[in-house]
Amino acid sequence: NALVKVTVKDELNAPVADANVSIYALSNDSLKSRGTTNAQGIVQLGVSTGQQVYVRVEKASYLPFVSVPFDIIKNNTHSINIEVSLTNA
């Protein structure tokens, strides 16, 4: 397994806690891993190697975010920084 570290921040660069982070396989859109960000806006998720995946981030009052697909390589930690933008009310 590889470790994917996702950091979620808002438009002001402040951490976003309790955001729902999901990792999906690109090939069939199946859910591979999911978790919730901590007070620092960080979550680390384990994912099987040798596949292309993408990350989706959701939280109330924010627009959902979907990353570009990326490869999961064996014995590697993928660090992904995701900026979540506030929705216009």
mmCIF file with all atom_site columns, C-alpha atoms in Angstrom:
data_model
loop_
_atom_site.group_PDB
_atom_site.id
_atom_site.type_symbol
_atom_site.label_atom_id
_atom_site.label_alt_id
_atom_site.label_comp_id
_atom_site.label_asym_id
_atom_site.label_entity_id
_atom_site.label_seq_id
_atom_site.pdbx_PDB_ins_code
_atom_site.Cartn_x
_atom_site.Cartn_y
_atom_site.Cartn_z
_atom_site.occupancy
_atom_site.B_iso_or_equiv
_atom_site.pdbx_formal_charge
_atom_site.auth_seq_id
_atom_site.auth_comp_id
_atom_site.auth_asym_id
_atom_site.auth_atom_id
_atom_site.pdbx_PDB_model_num
ATOM 1  C CA . ASN A 1 1  ? 0.000   0.000  0.000   1.00 0.00 ? 1  ASN A CA 1
ATOM 2  C CA . ALA A 1 2  ? 0.940   3.625  -0.542  1.00 0.00 ? 2  ALA A CA 1
ATOM 3  C CA . LEU A 1 3  ? 0.072   6.489  1.779   1.00 0.00 ? 3  LEU A CA 1
ATOM 4  C CA . VAL A 1 4  ? -1.736  9.504  0.354   1.00 0.00 ? 4  VAL A CA 1
ATOM 5  C CA . LYS A 1 5  ? -1.542  12.633 2.505   1.00 0.00 ? 5  LYS A CA 1
ATOM 6  C CA . VAL A 1 6  ? -4.237  15.182 1.758   1.00 0.00 ? 6  VAL A CA 1
ATOM 7  C CA . THR A 1 7  ? -4.129  18.710 3.201   1.00 0.00 ? 7  THR A CA 1
ATOM 8  C CA . VAL A 1 8  ? -7.318  20.728 2.915   1.00 0.00 ? 8  VAL A CA 1
ATOM 9  C CA . LYS A 1 9  ? -7.331  24.511 3.309   1.00 0.00 ? 9  LYS A CA 1
ATOM 10 C CA . ASP A 1 10 ? -9.775  27.296 2.572   1.00 0.00 ? 10 ASP A CA 1
ATOM 11 C CA . GLU A 1 11 ? -9.326  30.423 0.444   1.00 0.00 ? 11 GLU A CA 1
ATOM 12 C CA . LEU A 1 12 ? -7.578  32.173 3.356   1.00 0.00 ? 12 LEU A CA 1
ATOM 13 C CA . ASN A 1 13 ? -5.097  29.266 3.689   1.00 0.00 ? 13 ASN A CA 1
ATOM 14 C CA . ALA A 1 14 ? -6.673  28.161 6.983   1.00 0.00 ? 14 ALA A CA 1
ATOM 15 C CA . PRO A 1 15 ? -6.970  24.398 7.638   1.00 0.00 ? 15 PRO A CA 1
ATOM 16 C CA . VAL A 1 16 ? -10.387 22.832 7.049   1.00 0.00 ? 16 VAL A CA 1
ATOM 17 C CA . ALA A 1 17 ? -11.245 20.273 9.753   1.00 0.00 ? 17 ALA A CA 1
ATOM 18 C CA . ASP A 1 18 ? -13.861 17.515 9.371   1.00 0.00 ? 18 ASP A CA 1
ATOM 19 C CA . ALA A 1 19 ? -13.776 17.531 5.554   1.00 0.00 ? 19 ALA A CA 1
ATOM 20 C CA . ASN A 1 20 ? -14.722 14.198 3.965   1.00 0.00 ? 20 ASN A CA 1
ATOM 21 C CA . VAL A 1 21 ? -11.880 12.943 1.750   1.00 0.00 ? 21 VAL A CA 1
ATOM 22 C CA . SER A 1 22 ? -12.402 9.984  -0.600  1.00 0.00 ? 22 SER A CA 1
ATOM 23 C CA . ILE A 1 23 ? -10.034 8.273  -3.015  1.00 0.00 ? 23 ILE A CA 1
ATOM 24 C CA . TYR A 1 24 ? -11.504 6.585  -6.094  1.00 0.00 ? 24 TYR A CA 1
ATOM 25 C CA . ALA A 1 25 ? -9.997  4.330  -8.763  1.00 0.00 ? 25 ALA A CA 1
ATOM 26 C CA . LEU A 1 26 ? -9.960  6.070  -12.137 1.00 0.00 ? 26 LEU A CA 1
ATOM 27 C CA . SER A 1 27 ? -10.693 2.838  -14.031 1.00 0.00 ? 27 SER A CA 1
ATOM 28 C CA . ASN A 1 28 ? -14.143 2.208  -12.543 1.00 0.00 ? 28 ASN A CA 1
ATOM 29 C CA . ASP A 1 29 ? -14.817 5.042  -10.057 1.00 0.00 ? 29 ASP A CA 1
ATOM 30 C CA . SER A 1 30 ? -14.837 2.578  -7.151  1.00 0.00 ? 30 SER A CA 1
ATOM 31 C CA . LEU A 1 31 ? -14.132 3.904  -3.654  1.00 0.00 ? 31 LEU A CA 1
ATOM 32 C CA . LYS A 1 32 ? -10.657 2.831  -2.474  1.00 0.00 ? 32 LYS A CA 1
ATOM 33 C CA . SER A 1 33 ? -10.254 4.745  0.791   1.00 0.00 ? 33 SER A CA 1
ATOM 34 C CA . ARG A 1 34 ? -11.876 7.513  2.772   1.00 0.00 ? 34 ARG A CA 1
ATOM 35 C CA . GLY A 1 35 ? -11.396 9.543  5.909   1.00 0.00 ? 35 GLY A CA 1
ATOM 36 C CA . THR A 1 36 ? -11.964 12.887 7.612   1.00 0.00 ? 36 THR A CA 1
ATOM 37 C CA . THR A 1 37 ? -9.447  15.704 8.044   1.00 0.00 ? 37 THR A CA 1
ATOM 38 C CA . ASN A 1 38 ? -8.140  16.519 11.521  1.00 0.00 ? 38 ASN A CA 1
ATOM 39 C CA . ALA A 1 39 ? -7.910  19.981 13.135  1.00 0.00 ? 39 ALA A CA 1
ATOM 40 C CA . GLN A 1 40 ? -4.877  20.743 10.936  1.00 0.00 ? 40 GLN A CA 1
ATOM 41 C CA . GLY A 1 41 ? -6.870  19.891 7.781   1.00 0.00 ? 41 GLY A CA 1
ATOM 42 C CA . ILE A 1 42 ? -4.832  16.724 7.176   1.00 0.00 ? 42 ILE A CA 1
ATOM 43 C CA . VAL A 1 43 ? -5.817  13.124 6.546   1.00 0.00 ? 43 VAL A CA 1
ATOM 44 C CA . GLN A 1 44 ? -3.586  10.201 5.520   1.00 0.00 ? 44 GLN A CA 1
ATOM 45 C CA . LEU A 1 45 ? -5.151  7.329  3.601   1.00 0.00 ? 45 LEU A CA 1
ATOM 46 C CA . GLY A 1 46 ? -3.740  3.977  2.520   1.00 0.00 ? 46 GLY A CA 1
ATOM 47 C CA . VAL A 1 47 ? -4.312  2.928  -1.086  1.00 0.00 ? 47 VAL A CA 1
ATOM 48 C CA . SER A 1 48 ? -3.273  -0.170 -3.039  1.00 0.00 ? 48 SER A CA 1
ATOM 49 C CA . THR A 1 49 ? -0.381  0.404  -5.432  1.00 0.00 ? 49 THR A CA 1
ATOM 50 C CA . GLY A 1 50 ? -0.305  0.045  -9.196  1.00 0.00 ? 50 GLY A CA 1
ATOM 51 C CA . GLN A 1 51 ? -3.396  2.052  -10.113 1.00 0.00 ? 51 GLN A CA 1
ATOM 52 C CA . GLN A 1 52 ? -4.562  5.515  -11.121 1.00 0.00 ? 52 GLN A CA 1
ATOM 53 C CA . VAL A 1 53 ? -6.755  7.283  -8.600  1.00 0.00 ? 53 VAL A CA 1
ATOM 54 C CA . TYR A 1 54 ? -8.320  10.670 -7.912  1.00 0.00 ? 54 TYR A CA 1
ATOM 55 C CA . VAL A 1 55 ? -9.290  12.466 -4.699  1.00 0.00 ? 55 VAL A CA 1
ATOM 56 C CA . ARG A 1 56 ? -12.681 14.004 -3.903  1.00 0.00 ? 56 ARG A CA 1
ATOM 57 C CA . VAL A 1 57 ? -13.151 16.422 -0.975  1.00 0.00 ? 57 VAL A CA 1
ATOM 58 C CA . GLU A 1 58 ? -16.552 17.441 0.384   1.00 0.00 ? 58 GLU A CA 1
ATOM 59 C CA . LYS A 1 59 ? -17.702 19.604 3.282   1.00 0.00 ? 59 LYS A CA 1
ATOM 60 C CA . ALA A 1 60 ? -20.858 21.580 3.965   1.00 0.00 ? 60 ALA A CA 1
ATOM 61 C CA . SER A 1 61 ? -20.669 25.241 2.807   1.00 0.00 ? 61 SER A CA 1
ATOM 62 C CA . TYR A 1 62 ? -17.763 24.429 0.438   1.00 0.00 ? 62 TYR A CA 1
ATOM 63 C CA . LEU A 1 63 ? -17.792 23.455 -3.211  1.00 0.00 ? 63 LEU A CA 1
ATOM 64 C CA . PRO A 1 64 ? -16.757 19.817 -3.765  1.00 0.00 ? 64 PRO A CA 1
ATOM 65 C CA . PHE A 1 65 ? -13.228 19.365 -5.087  1.00 0.00 ? 65 PHE A CA 1
ATOM 66 C CA . VAL A 1 66 ? -12.039 16.633 -7.451  1.00 0.00 ? 66 VAL A CA 1
ATOM 67 C CA . SER A 1 67 ? -8.324  16.253 -8.159  1.00 0.00 ? 67 SER A CA 1
ATOM 68 C CA . VAL A 1 68 ? -6.662  15.349 -11.414 1.00 0.00 ? 68 VAL A CA 1
ATOM 69 C CA . PRO A 1 69 ? -5.903  11.602 -11.621 1.00 0.00 ? 69 PRO A CA 1
ATOM 70 C CA . PHE A 1 70 ? -2.495  10.406 -10.454 1.00 0.00 ? 70 PHE A CA 1
ATOM 71 C CA . ASP A 1 71 ? -0.569  7.121  -10.270 1.00 0.00 ? 71 ASP A CA 1
ATOM 72 C CA . ILE A 1 72 ? -0.036  5.237  -7.020  1.00 0.00 ? 72 ILE A CA 1
ATOM 73 C CA . ILE A 1 73 ? 3.538   3.931  -7.062  1.00 0.00 ? 73 ILE A CA 1
ATOM 74 C CA . LYS A 1 74 ? 4.816   1.148  -4.790  1.00 0.00 ? 74 LYS A CA 1
ATOM 75 C CA . ASN A 1 75 ? 6.652   2.121  -1.582  1.00 0.00 ? 75 ASN A CA 1
ATOM 76 C CA . ASN A 1 76 ? 5.963   5.810  -2.009  1.00 0.00 ? 76 ASN A CA 1
ATOM 77 C CA . THR A 1 77 ? 4.074   8.424  -0.001  1.00 0.00 ? 77 THR A CA 1
ATOM 78 C CA . HIS A 1 78 ? 2.050   10.704 -2.214  1.00 0.00 ? 78 HIS A CA 1
ATOM 79 C CA . SER A 1 79 ? 1.591   14.147 -0.692  1.00 0.00 ? 79 SER A CA 1
ATOM 80 C CA . ILE A 1 80 ? -1.291  16.037 -2.174  1.00 0.00 ? 80 ILE A CA 1
ATOM 81 C CA . ASN A 1 81 ? -2.225  19.541 -1.081  1.00 0.00 ? 81 ASN A CA 1
ATOM 82 C CA . ILE A 1 82 ? -5.803  20.390 -1.885  1.00 0.00 ? 82 ILE A CA 1
ATOM 83 C CA . GLU A 1 83 ? -7.279  23.846 -1.516  1.00 0.00 ? 83 GLU A CA 1
ATOM 84 C CA . VAL A 1 84 ? -11.016 23.853 -0.921  1.00 0.00 ? 84 VAL A CA 1
ATOM 85 C CA . SER A 1 85 ? -12.802 27.063 -1.890  1.00 0.00 ? 85 SER A CA 1
ATOM 86 C CA . LEU A 1 86 ? -15.816 28.509 -0.103  1.00 0.00 ? 86 LEU A CA 1
ATOM 87 C CA . THR A 1 87 ? -19.067 28.529 -2.013  1.00 0.00 ? 87 THR A CA 1
ATOM 88 C CA . ASN A 1 88 ? -20.807 31.814 -2.722  1.00 0.00 ? 88 ASN A CA 1
ATOM 89 C CA . ALA A 1 89 ? -23.933 32.032 -0.590  1.00 0.00 ? 89 ALA A CA 1
#
